[in-house]
Coordinates of C-alpha atoms and ligand atoms in Angstrom, one line a residue:
M26 CA 0.0 0.0 0.0
S27 CA 1.5 3.4 -0.9
L28 CA 1.0 6.8 0.7
L29 CA -1.2 7.7 -2.3
D30 CA -3.6 4.8 -1.9
T31 CA -6.9 6.4 -1.0
T32 CA -8.7 3.2 0.1
R33 CA -8.3 2.8 3.7
P34 CA -7.9 -0.7 5.3
S35 CA -11.2 -1.6 6.9
T36 CA -10.8 -1.3 10.7
Q37 CA -12.8 -2.6 13.5
G38 CA -12.9 0.6 15.7
K39 CA -10.4 3.5 15.4
L40 CA -6.8 2.1 15.0
K41 CA -4.1 4.1 16.6
P42 CA -1.9 5.6 13.8
E43 CA 1.3 3.5 14.6
K44 CA -0.5 0.2 13.9
S45 CA -1.2 1.1 10.3
L46 CA 2.5 1.5 9.7
L47 CA 2.9 -2.3 9.3
Y48 CA 1.7 -2.0 5.6
L49 CA 4.4 0.5 4.5
Q50 CA 8.1 0.3 3.3
P51 CA 10.6 1.2 6.1
H52 CA 11.6 4.6 4.6
H53 CA 7.9 5.4 4.3
Q54 CA 7.3 4.3 7.8
R55 CA 10.0 6.8 9.1
S56 CA 8.5 9.8 7.2
L57 CA 5.0 8.9 8.3
R58 CA 6.2 8.6 12.0
L59 CA 7.9 12.1 11.6
Y60 CA 4.7 13.5 10.0
S61 CA 2.5 12.1 12.8
S62 CA 4.7 13.4 15.6
L63 CA 4.8 16.8 13.9
S64 CA 1.1 16.9 13.5
K65 CA 0.7 15.9 17.2
F66 CA 3.1 18.8 18.2
A67 CA 1.2 21.3 16.0
L68 CA -2.1 20.2 17.5
S69 CA -1.0 20.5 21.1
S70 CA 0.6 23.9 20.5
F71 CA -2.6 25.1 18.8
L72 CA -4.6 23.9 21.8
F73 CA -2.1 25.6 24.2
L74 CA -2.4 28.9 22.2
I75 CA -6.2 28.8 22.4
I76 CA -6.1 28.3 26.1
F77 CA -3.5 31.0 26.6
L78 CA -5.5 33.5 24.5
F79 CA -8.7 32.7 26.4
F80 CA -7.1 33.3 29.8
S81 CA -5.2 36.4 28.7
L82 CA -8.3 37.9 27.2
L83 CA -10.2 37.3 30.5
S84 CA -7.6 39.2 32.5
S85 CA -6.9 42.0 29.9
P86 CA -8.1 45.5 30.8
S87 CA -10.0 45.6 27.5
S88 CA -12.2 42.6 28.4
A89 CA -15.8 43.4 28.7
S90 CA -16.0 42.2 32.3
H91 CA -13.1 44.4 33.2
R92 CA -14.5 47.4 31.4
S93 CA -17.9 47.0 33.0
K94 CA -16.0 46.7 36.3
I95 CA -14.3 50.1 35.6
T96 CA -17.6 51.6 34.5
N97 CA -19.5 50.3 37.5
S98 CA -16.8 51.2 40.0
L99 CA -16.5 54.8 38.6
S100 CA -20.2 55.3 37.9
G101 CA -23.5 53.6 37.6
G102 CA -22.9 51.9 34.3
S103 CA -24.7 52.6 31.0
Q104 CA -27.5 54.5 32.8
W105 CA -24.8 56.8 34.2
E106 CA -23.3 57.2 30.7
K107 CA -26.7 58.1 29.2
K108 CA -27.1 60.9 31.8
V109 CA -23.6 62.2 31.2
I110 CA -24.1 62.3 27.4
K111 CA -27.6 63.9 27.7
S112 CA -26.4 66.6 30.0
A113 CA -23.3 67.4 28.0
R114 CA -25.1 67.5 24.6
P115 CA -25.6 71.1 23.3
K116 CA -28.9 72.2 21.8
S117 CA -27.3 73.0 18.4
R118 CA -24.1 71.9 16.7
A119 CA -22.7 75.4 17.3
G120 CA -23.1 74.9 21.0
F121 CA -20.2 74.3 23.4
T122 CA -19.8 71.1 25.4
V123 CA -18.5 72.3 28.8
L124 CA -17.2 70.4 31.8
V125 CA -17.8 72.6 34.8
T126 CA -15.7 71.5 37.8
G127 CA -17.0 72.7 41.1
A128 CA -20.5 72.8 39.5
A129 CA -22.3 72.6 42.8
G130 CA -20.3 75.5 44.1
F131 CA -21.5 79.2 44.3
V132 CA -20.1 80.5 41.0
G133 CA -20.2 76.9 39.5
T134 CA -24.0 76.8 39.8
H135 CA -24.6 80.2 38.4
V136 CA -22.3 79.6 35.4
S137 CA -23.7 76.1 34.7
V138 CA -27.3 77.4 34.7
A139 CA -26.4 80.3 32.4
L140 CA -24.5 78.0 29.9
K141 CA -27.4 75.5 29.9
R142 CA -30.0 78.2 29.4
R143 CA -28.3 79.6 26.3
G144 CA -28.1 76.1 24.8
D145 CA -24.7 74.8 25.6
G146 CA -24.1 71.2 26.8
V147 CA -23.0 71.2 30.5
L148 CA -21.7 68.4 32.6
G149 CA -21.0 69.2 36.2
L150 CA -18.4 67.6 38.5
D151 CA -18.3 68.2 42.3
N152 CA -17.0 66.4 45.3
F153 CA -19.7 67.8 47.6
N154 CA -17.1 68.3 50.4
H155 CA -18.0 69.6 53.8
Y156 CA -16.0 72.8 53.8
Y157 CA -19.3 74.5 54.3
D158 CA -22.9 73.3 54.6
V159 CA -23.3 70.5 52.1
N160 CA -27.1 70.9 52.2
L161 CA -26.7 74.2 50.3
K162 CA -24.6 72.3 47.7
R163 CA -27.4 69.6 47.4
D164 CA -30.0 72.3 47.0
R165 CA -27.9 73.9 44.3
Q166 CA -27.6 70.5 42.7
K167 CA -31.5 70.3 42.6
V168 CA -31.5 73.7 40.8
L169 CA -29.0 72.3 38.3
E170 CA -31.0 69.1 37.7
R171 CA -34.1 71.2 37.0
S172 CA -32.0 73.1 34.5
G173 CA -30.9 69.8 32.8
V174 CA -27.4 69.7 34.3
F175 CA -26.2 66.4 35.6
V176 CA -23.5 66.7 38.3
V177 CA -21.1 63.8 38.6
E178 CA -20.1 63.3 42.2
G179 CA -16.4 63.0 42.2
D180 CA -13.1 64.7 42.8
I181 CA -10.6 66.3 40.4
N182 CA -8.0 64.2 42.1
D183 CA -9.6 61.1 40.8
I184 CA -7.7 60.8 37.5
K185 CA -9.5 57.6 36.4
L186 CA -12.9 59.4 36.7
L187 CA -11.6 62.4 34.8
Q188 CA -10.3 60.1 32.1
K189 CA -13.6 58.3 32.0
L190 CA -15.5 61.6 31.5
F191 CA -13.2 62.5 28.6
D192 CA -13.7 59.0 27.2
V193 CA -17.5 59.5 27.1
V194 CA -17.6 63.2 26.1
Y195 CA -15.6 65.3 23.7
F196 CA -15.5 68.5 25.8
T197 CA -14.9 71.7 23.8
H198 CA -14.3 73.6 27.0
V199 CA -13.5 73.1 30.6
M200 CA -14.7 75.8 33.1
H201 CA -12.5 74.9 36.1
L202 CA -14.1 76.3 39.3
A203 CA -13.4 73.5 41.7
A204 CA -11.0 74.7 44.4
Q205 CA -10.4 75.1 48.1
A206 CA -11.6 78.7 48.5
G207 CA -11.2 81.0 51.5
V208 CA -8.3 83.1 52.6
R209 CA -8.4 82.5 56.3
Y210 CA -9.2 78.8 56.4
A211 CA -5.7 78.1 54.8
M212 CA -4.1 78.5 58.2
Q213 CA -6.3 75.7 59.6
N214 CA -6.1 73.2 56.7
P215 CA -3.2 74.0 54.4
K216 CA -3.2 70.4 52.9
S217 CA -6.7 71.0 51.4
Y218 CA -5.4 73.9 49.4
V219 CA -2.5 71.9 48.0
N220 CA -4.7 68.9 47.2
S221 CA -7.4 70.9 45.4
N222 CA -5.7 74.0 44.0
I223 CA -2.4 72.4 43.0
A224 CA -2.6 68.6 42.8
G225 CA -6.2 68.7 41.5
F226 CA -5.4 71.3 38.9
V227 CA -2.4 69.4 37.6
N228 CA -4.6 66.3 37.4
L229 CA -7.1 68.2 35.3
L230 CA -4.4 69.7 33.1
E231 CA -2.9 66.2 32.6
V232 CA -6.1 64.8 31.3
C233 CA -6.8 67.8 29.1
K234 CA -3.4 67.8 27.5
S235 CA -3.9 64.1 26.5
A236 CA -7.4 64.6 25.3
D237 CA -7.9 64.6 21.5
P238 CA -9.2 67.1 20.6
Q239 CA -7.9 69.1 23.6
P240 CA -10.5 71.4 25.2
A241 CA -9.9 75.1 25.9
I242 CA -9.7 75.9 29.6
V243 CA -11.1 78.8 31.6
W244 CA -10.3 78.7 35.3
A245 CA -10.8 80.7 38.5
S246 CA -7.7 82.5 39.7
S247 CA -8.1 85.1 42.4
S248 CA -7.6 88.8 43.3
S249 CA -5.6 87.5 46.2
V250 CA -2.6 86.9 43.9
Y251 CA -1.9 90.7 44.1
G252 CA -1.1 90.1 47.8
L253 CA 0.9 93.1 49.3
N254 CA 0.9 94.9 46.0
K255 CA 0.4 98.6 46.7
R256 CA -0.2 99.9 43.1
V257 CA -3.9 100.6 42.8
P258 CA -6.1 99.8 41.0
F259 CA -4.5 96.3 40.5
S260 CA -3.6 95.6 36.8
E261 CA -2.7 92.2 35.3
K262 CA 0.8 93.6 34.7
D263 CA 1.4 94.3 38.4
R264 CA 3.7 92.1 40.5
T265 CA 2.1 89.0 42.0
D266 CA 5.1 87.7 43.8
Q267 CA 4.0 88.7 47.3
P268 CA 1.0 86.5 48.2
A269 CA -0.3 87.3 51.7
S270 CA -1.9 83.9 52.3
L271 CA -1.4 80.2 51.4
Y272 CA -4.6 80.4 49.4
A273 CA -3.2 83.3 47.3
A274 CA 0.1 81.3 46.9
T275 CA -1.8 78.3 45.5
K276 CA -3.7 80.5 43.1
K277 CA -0.5 82.1 42.0
A278 CA 1.0 78.6 41.6
G279 CA -2.1 77.7 39.5
E280 CA -1.2 80.5 37.1
A281 CA 2.4 79.3 36.8
L282 CA 1.2 75.7 36.2
A283 CA -1.3 76.9 33.6
H284 CA 1.5 78.7 31.8
S285 CA 3.7 75.6 31.7
Y286 CA 0.9 73.4 30.2
N287 CA 0.1 76.1 27.7
H288 CA 3.7 76.3 26.6
I289 CA 4.5 72.6 26.4
Y290 CA 1.2 71.1 25.3
G291 CA -0.6 73.9 23.5
L292 CA -3.5 74.1 25.9
S293 CA -5.6 77.3 25.4
I294 CA -5.9 78.6 29.0
T295 CA -7.6 81.8 30.4
G296 CA -7.2 82.7 34.1
L297 CA -9.9 84.9 35.7
R298 CA -9.0 86.8 38.8
F299 CA -12.3 87.0 40.7
F300 CA -12.7 89.9 43.2
T301 CA -14.7 88.9 46.3
V302 CA -17.7 87.5 44.5
Y303 CA -21.1 87.7 46.3
G304 CA -24.8 87.0 45.6
P305 CA -27.7 84.6 46.0
W306 CA -26.7 81.0 46.7
G307 CA -23.4 82.3 48.0
R308 CA -20.8 80.8 50.3
P309 CA -21.5 80.8 54.0
D310 CA -17.8 81.2 54.8
M311 CA -17.7 84.7 53.4
A312 CA -18.2 87.9 55.5
Y313 CA -21.3 89.3 53.7
F314 CA -23.0 85.9 54.3
F315 CA -22.2 85.2 57.9
F316 CA -22.6 88.9 58.8
T317 CA -26.2 88.6 57.5
K318 CA -26.8 85.5 59.6
N319 CA -25.3 87.0 62.8
I320 CA -27.0 90.3 62.4
L321 CA -30.4 88.5 62.1
K322 CA -29.5 86.4 65.1
G323 CA -28.4 89.4 67.2
K324 CA -24.8 87.9 67.4
E325 CA -21.7 90.1 67.4
I326 CA -19.7 90.6 64.2
G327 CA -16.0 91.6 64.0
V328 CA -15.1 94.3 61.5
Y329 CA -11.4 94.4 60.7
E330 CA -9.6 97.7 60.8
T331 CA -6.1 98.5 59.3
A332 CA -3.2 99.7 61.5
D333 CA -4.0 103.3 60.5
G334 CA -7.6 103.0 61.7
K335 CA -9.2 102.5 58.3
S336 CA -11.8 99.8 57.6
V337 CA -10.6 97.1 55.3
A338 CA -12.1 97.4 51.8
R339 CA -13.0 95.0 49.0
D340 CA -13.9 95.4 45.3
F341 CA -17.1 93.3 45.9
T342 CA -18.3 91.9 42.6
Y343 CA -21.9 90.6 42.0
V344 CA -22.1 87.0 40.8
D345 CA -24.2 87.9 37.6
D346 CA -21.3 90.2 36.5
I347 CA -18.8 87.4 37.1
V348 CA -21.0 84.9 35.1
K349 CA -20.9 87.4 32.2
G350 CA -17.2 87.5 32.4
C351 CA -16.9 83.7 32.5
L352 CA -19.1 83.2 29.5
A353 CA -17.3 85.9 27.6
A354 CA -13.9 84.2 28.4
L355 CA -15.3 80.9 27.1
D356 CA -16.7 82.6 23.9
T357 CA -13.4 84.2 23.1
A358 CA -11.2 81.3 24.0
K359 CA -9.2 80.0 21.0
N360 CA -8.8 76.3 20.3
S361 CA -5.9 74.5 22.0
T362 CA -3.2 73.7 19.4
G363 CA -1.9 70.4 20.8
S364 CA -3.2 66.9 20.5
G365 CA -2.4 63.7 22.2
G366 CA 0.1 65.4 24.5
K367 CA 2.2 67.6 22.3
N368 CA 1.6 71.1 20.9
R369 CA 1.5 72.1 17.3
G370 CA 2.2 75.8 17.8
P371 CA 1.7 78.6 20.3
A372 CA -1.7 78.5 22.1
Q373 CA -3.7 81.3 23.6
F374 CA -2.7 82.3 27.2
R375 CA -4.7 85.0 29.0
V376 CA -5.3 86.4 32.5
F377 CA -8.1 89.0 33.4
N378 CA -9.3 90.8 36.4
L379 CA -13.0 90.4 37.0
G380 CA -13.9 93.0 39.6
N381 CA -16.3 95.9 40.1
T382 CA -13.7 98.7 40.0
S383 CA -15.1 100.4 43.1
P384 CA -13.8 99.1 46.4
V385 CA -16.2 99.5 49.4
P386 CA -15.1 99.6 53.1
V387 CA -16.4 96.6 55.0
S388 CA -18.0 99.1 57.5
K389 CA -20.1 100.3 54.6
L390 CA -21.1 96.8 53.7
V391 CA -22.4 96.4 57.3
S392 CA -24.5 99.6 57.2
I393 CA -26.1 98.4 53.9
L394 CA -27.0 95.1 55.5
E395 CA -28.4 96.9 58.6
K396 CA -30.7 98.9 56.3
L397 CA -31.8 95.9 54.2
L398 CA -32.3 93.7 57.3
K399 CA -33.8 96.5 59.4
V400 CA -31.7 95.3 62.3
K401 CA -28.8 97.1 64.0
A402 CA -25.6 95.1 63.9
K403 CA -23.6 94.3 67.1
K404 CA -20.3 95.5 65.7
K405 CA -16.9 95.0 67.2
V406 CA -14.0 96.7 65.5
L407 CA -10.9 94.4 65.5
P408 CA -7.4 95.0 64.2
L409 CA -6.8 93.2 61.0
P410 CA -5.3 89.9 62.1
R411 CA -2.3 88.4 60.4
N412 CA -4.5 85.7 58.9
G413 CA -3.7 86.3 55.2
D414 CA -6.3 89.0 54.7
V415 CA -5.1 92.1 52.8
E416 CA -6.2 95.7 53.6
F417 CA -7.9 96.3 50.3
T418 CA -8.5 95.1 46.7
H419 CA -9.3 97.2 43.7
A420 CA -9.6 95.9 40.1
N421 CA -8.4 97.6 37.0
I422 CA -10.7 95.9 34.4
S423 CA -9.7 97.7 31.2
S424 CA -8.1 94.5 29.8
A425 CA -11.3 92.5 30.4
Q426 CA -13.4 95.3 29.0
T427 CA -11.3 95.4 25.8
E428 CA -10.8 91.7 25.2
L429 CA -14.1 90.3 26.7
G430 CA -16.5 93.2 26.5
Y431 CA -16.7 92.8 30.3
M432 CA -18.7 95.5 32.0
P433 CA -20.1 95.1 35.6
T434 CA -23.5 96.6 36.1
T435 CA -24.5 95.7 39.7
D436 CA -23.3 97.9 42.6
L437 CA -23.0 96.6 46.2
E438 CA -26.3 98.2 47.3
M439 CA -28.3 96.5 44.6
G440 CA -26.3 93.2 44.8
L441 CA -26.8 92.9 48.6
K442 CA -30.5 93.6 48.1
K443 CA -30.8 90.6 45.8
F444 CA -28.7 88.5 48.2
V445 CA -30.8 89.4 51.3
R446 CA -34.0 88.7 49.4
W447 CA -32.6 85.2 48.5
Y448 CA -31.2 84.7 52.0
T449 CA -34.4 85.4 53.9
G450 CA -36.4 83.3 51.5
Y451 CA -34.0 80.3 51.5
Y452 CA -33.7 80.2 55.2
S453 CA -37.4 80.9 55.9
G454 CA -37.9 77.2 55.6
S455 CA -40.5 77.4 52.9
K456 CA -39.8 74.7 50.3
K457 CA -40.6 76.9 47.3
K458 CA -37.9 79.4 48.3
K459 CA -35.3 76.8 47.4
S460 CA -36.0 77.4 43.7
W461 CA -33.7 79.5 41.5
Ligands
UGB1780 O1 -11.2 88.1 46.0 C1 -10.8 86.9 46.1 O2 -10.1 86.3 45.3 C2 -11.2 86.2 47.4 O3 -12.5 86.7 47.8 C3 -13.0 86.2 49.1 O4 -12.0 86.5 50.1 P1 -12.2 87.9 50.9 O5 -12.1 89.1 50.0 O6 -11.4 87.8 52.1 O7 -13.8 87.8 51.3 P2 -14.4 87.6 52.8 O8 -13.9 86.5 53.5 O9 -15.9 87.7 52.5 O10 -14.0 89.0 53.5 C4 -14.5 90.2 53.0 C5 -13.9 91.4 53.8 O11 -14.4 91.3 55.2 C6 -13.3 91.3 56.1 N1 -13.7 90.5 57.2 C7 -13.8 89.1 57.1 C8 -14.2 88.4 58.2 C9 -14.5 89.1 59.5 O12 -14.9 88.5 60.5 N2 -14.4 90.4 59.5 C10 -14.0 91.2 58.4 O13 -13.9 92.4 58.5 C11 -12.1 90.7 55.3 O14 -10.9 91.2 55.8 C12 -12.4 91.3 53.9 O15 -11.8 92.6 53.8 C13 -13.1 84.7 48.9 O16 -13.4 84.2 50.2 C14 -11.8 84.1 48.5 O17 -12.1 82.7 48.2 C15 -11.3 84.7 47.2 O18 -12.2 84.4 46.2

């Protein structure tokens, strides 16, 4: 029988291959033995490969089970993704898709509502920390939900979450308002300022620089970067190397970090130096807010005075004016030039003062509140403590006026009237007063 013989010997049951060799010439027997051991080897290596591939797929990050683990661990799965996409989708193709960090914060809420109302897509991110009353943040979140803004509960230090958000949404802009705010609290909890205002900001910049396409970034710096600067009104060209508080130093650091990411990665970045922002839904840790509360409760308030006996003064800026400045900064932001972590040419880098250009002594703020609340304040004049507070702030806004068309329209008297109307309604306990 030759190798070519196609008729097979009849067999009772399946013969093992070596038994059939008896019918062949010796040299044929050798080649057939070689052929059968080669085919056995090929078969076992194929099987090994299949098993190896199967187990390596199971453990690989791209495996479905692993992906759903990430999704579920970071969020609520596909339902969560649907809410993210719906919230971030603009009404028209011309609309922006904006990630607002600190969206449940004071300025964050106002900016998010304004963007959503004009048709932009807005996704909020907030860690709902307990720096001040978290119920106020939850009530702001309800306002945002009614406006169609979903707020993801998470921290800018959670890089996996940030990456996940950028995986799900192509953000055209990031409005970065998440921060540890407050000048005086920095002496009690310095780490919180480093975590949020430096580490958190770097995290966000890292995710933005690797995004493709990269978003344009607008972020909240602070009038406090002017520190001990004596040239008034403060101009963006003035020195900012004398911060008077850790808070101010972290905001100044933020401006330096922003410049480095702009230079290396081509991120379009605009810093906005807010000047003591106040208004409805404001921050309870700020003087105008807790003065109102204490005056209504008949509790004493301490009004700081400078060494030469003058009341400290601030360029108080009403929140609606700040919102107009933020939206104008977003509207005039140029595209980032980089992609996938390297730049393709110089990118826009800007810093603007957003103030009211008319500083008011804190003593005057107190008398306006007394008139609006119809209650006499129990005032105690205190020397300005060395707690990081500066004697005065005063914004030169000519640059924002020229470049952004920024023009504040609400003076302190009118702004505090709107704040007091909100405050008395919100804390009156009536449910409806919690609306926007
Ligand atoms: O422009 C900013 O970038 C900063 O604005 C805000 O800081 P500040 O301007 O210090 O506001 P705020 O605390 O309301 O004190 C107002 C005035 O009351 C004086 N003040 C304060 C407390 C007190 O008990 N007595 C008092 O006289 C006090 O000396 C000051 O003169 C934000 O908190 C900060 O996050 C940052 O955004």
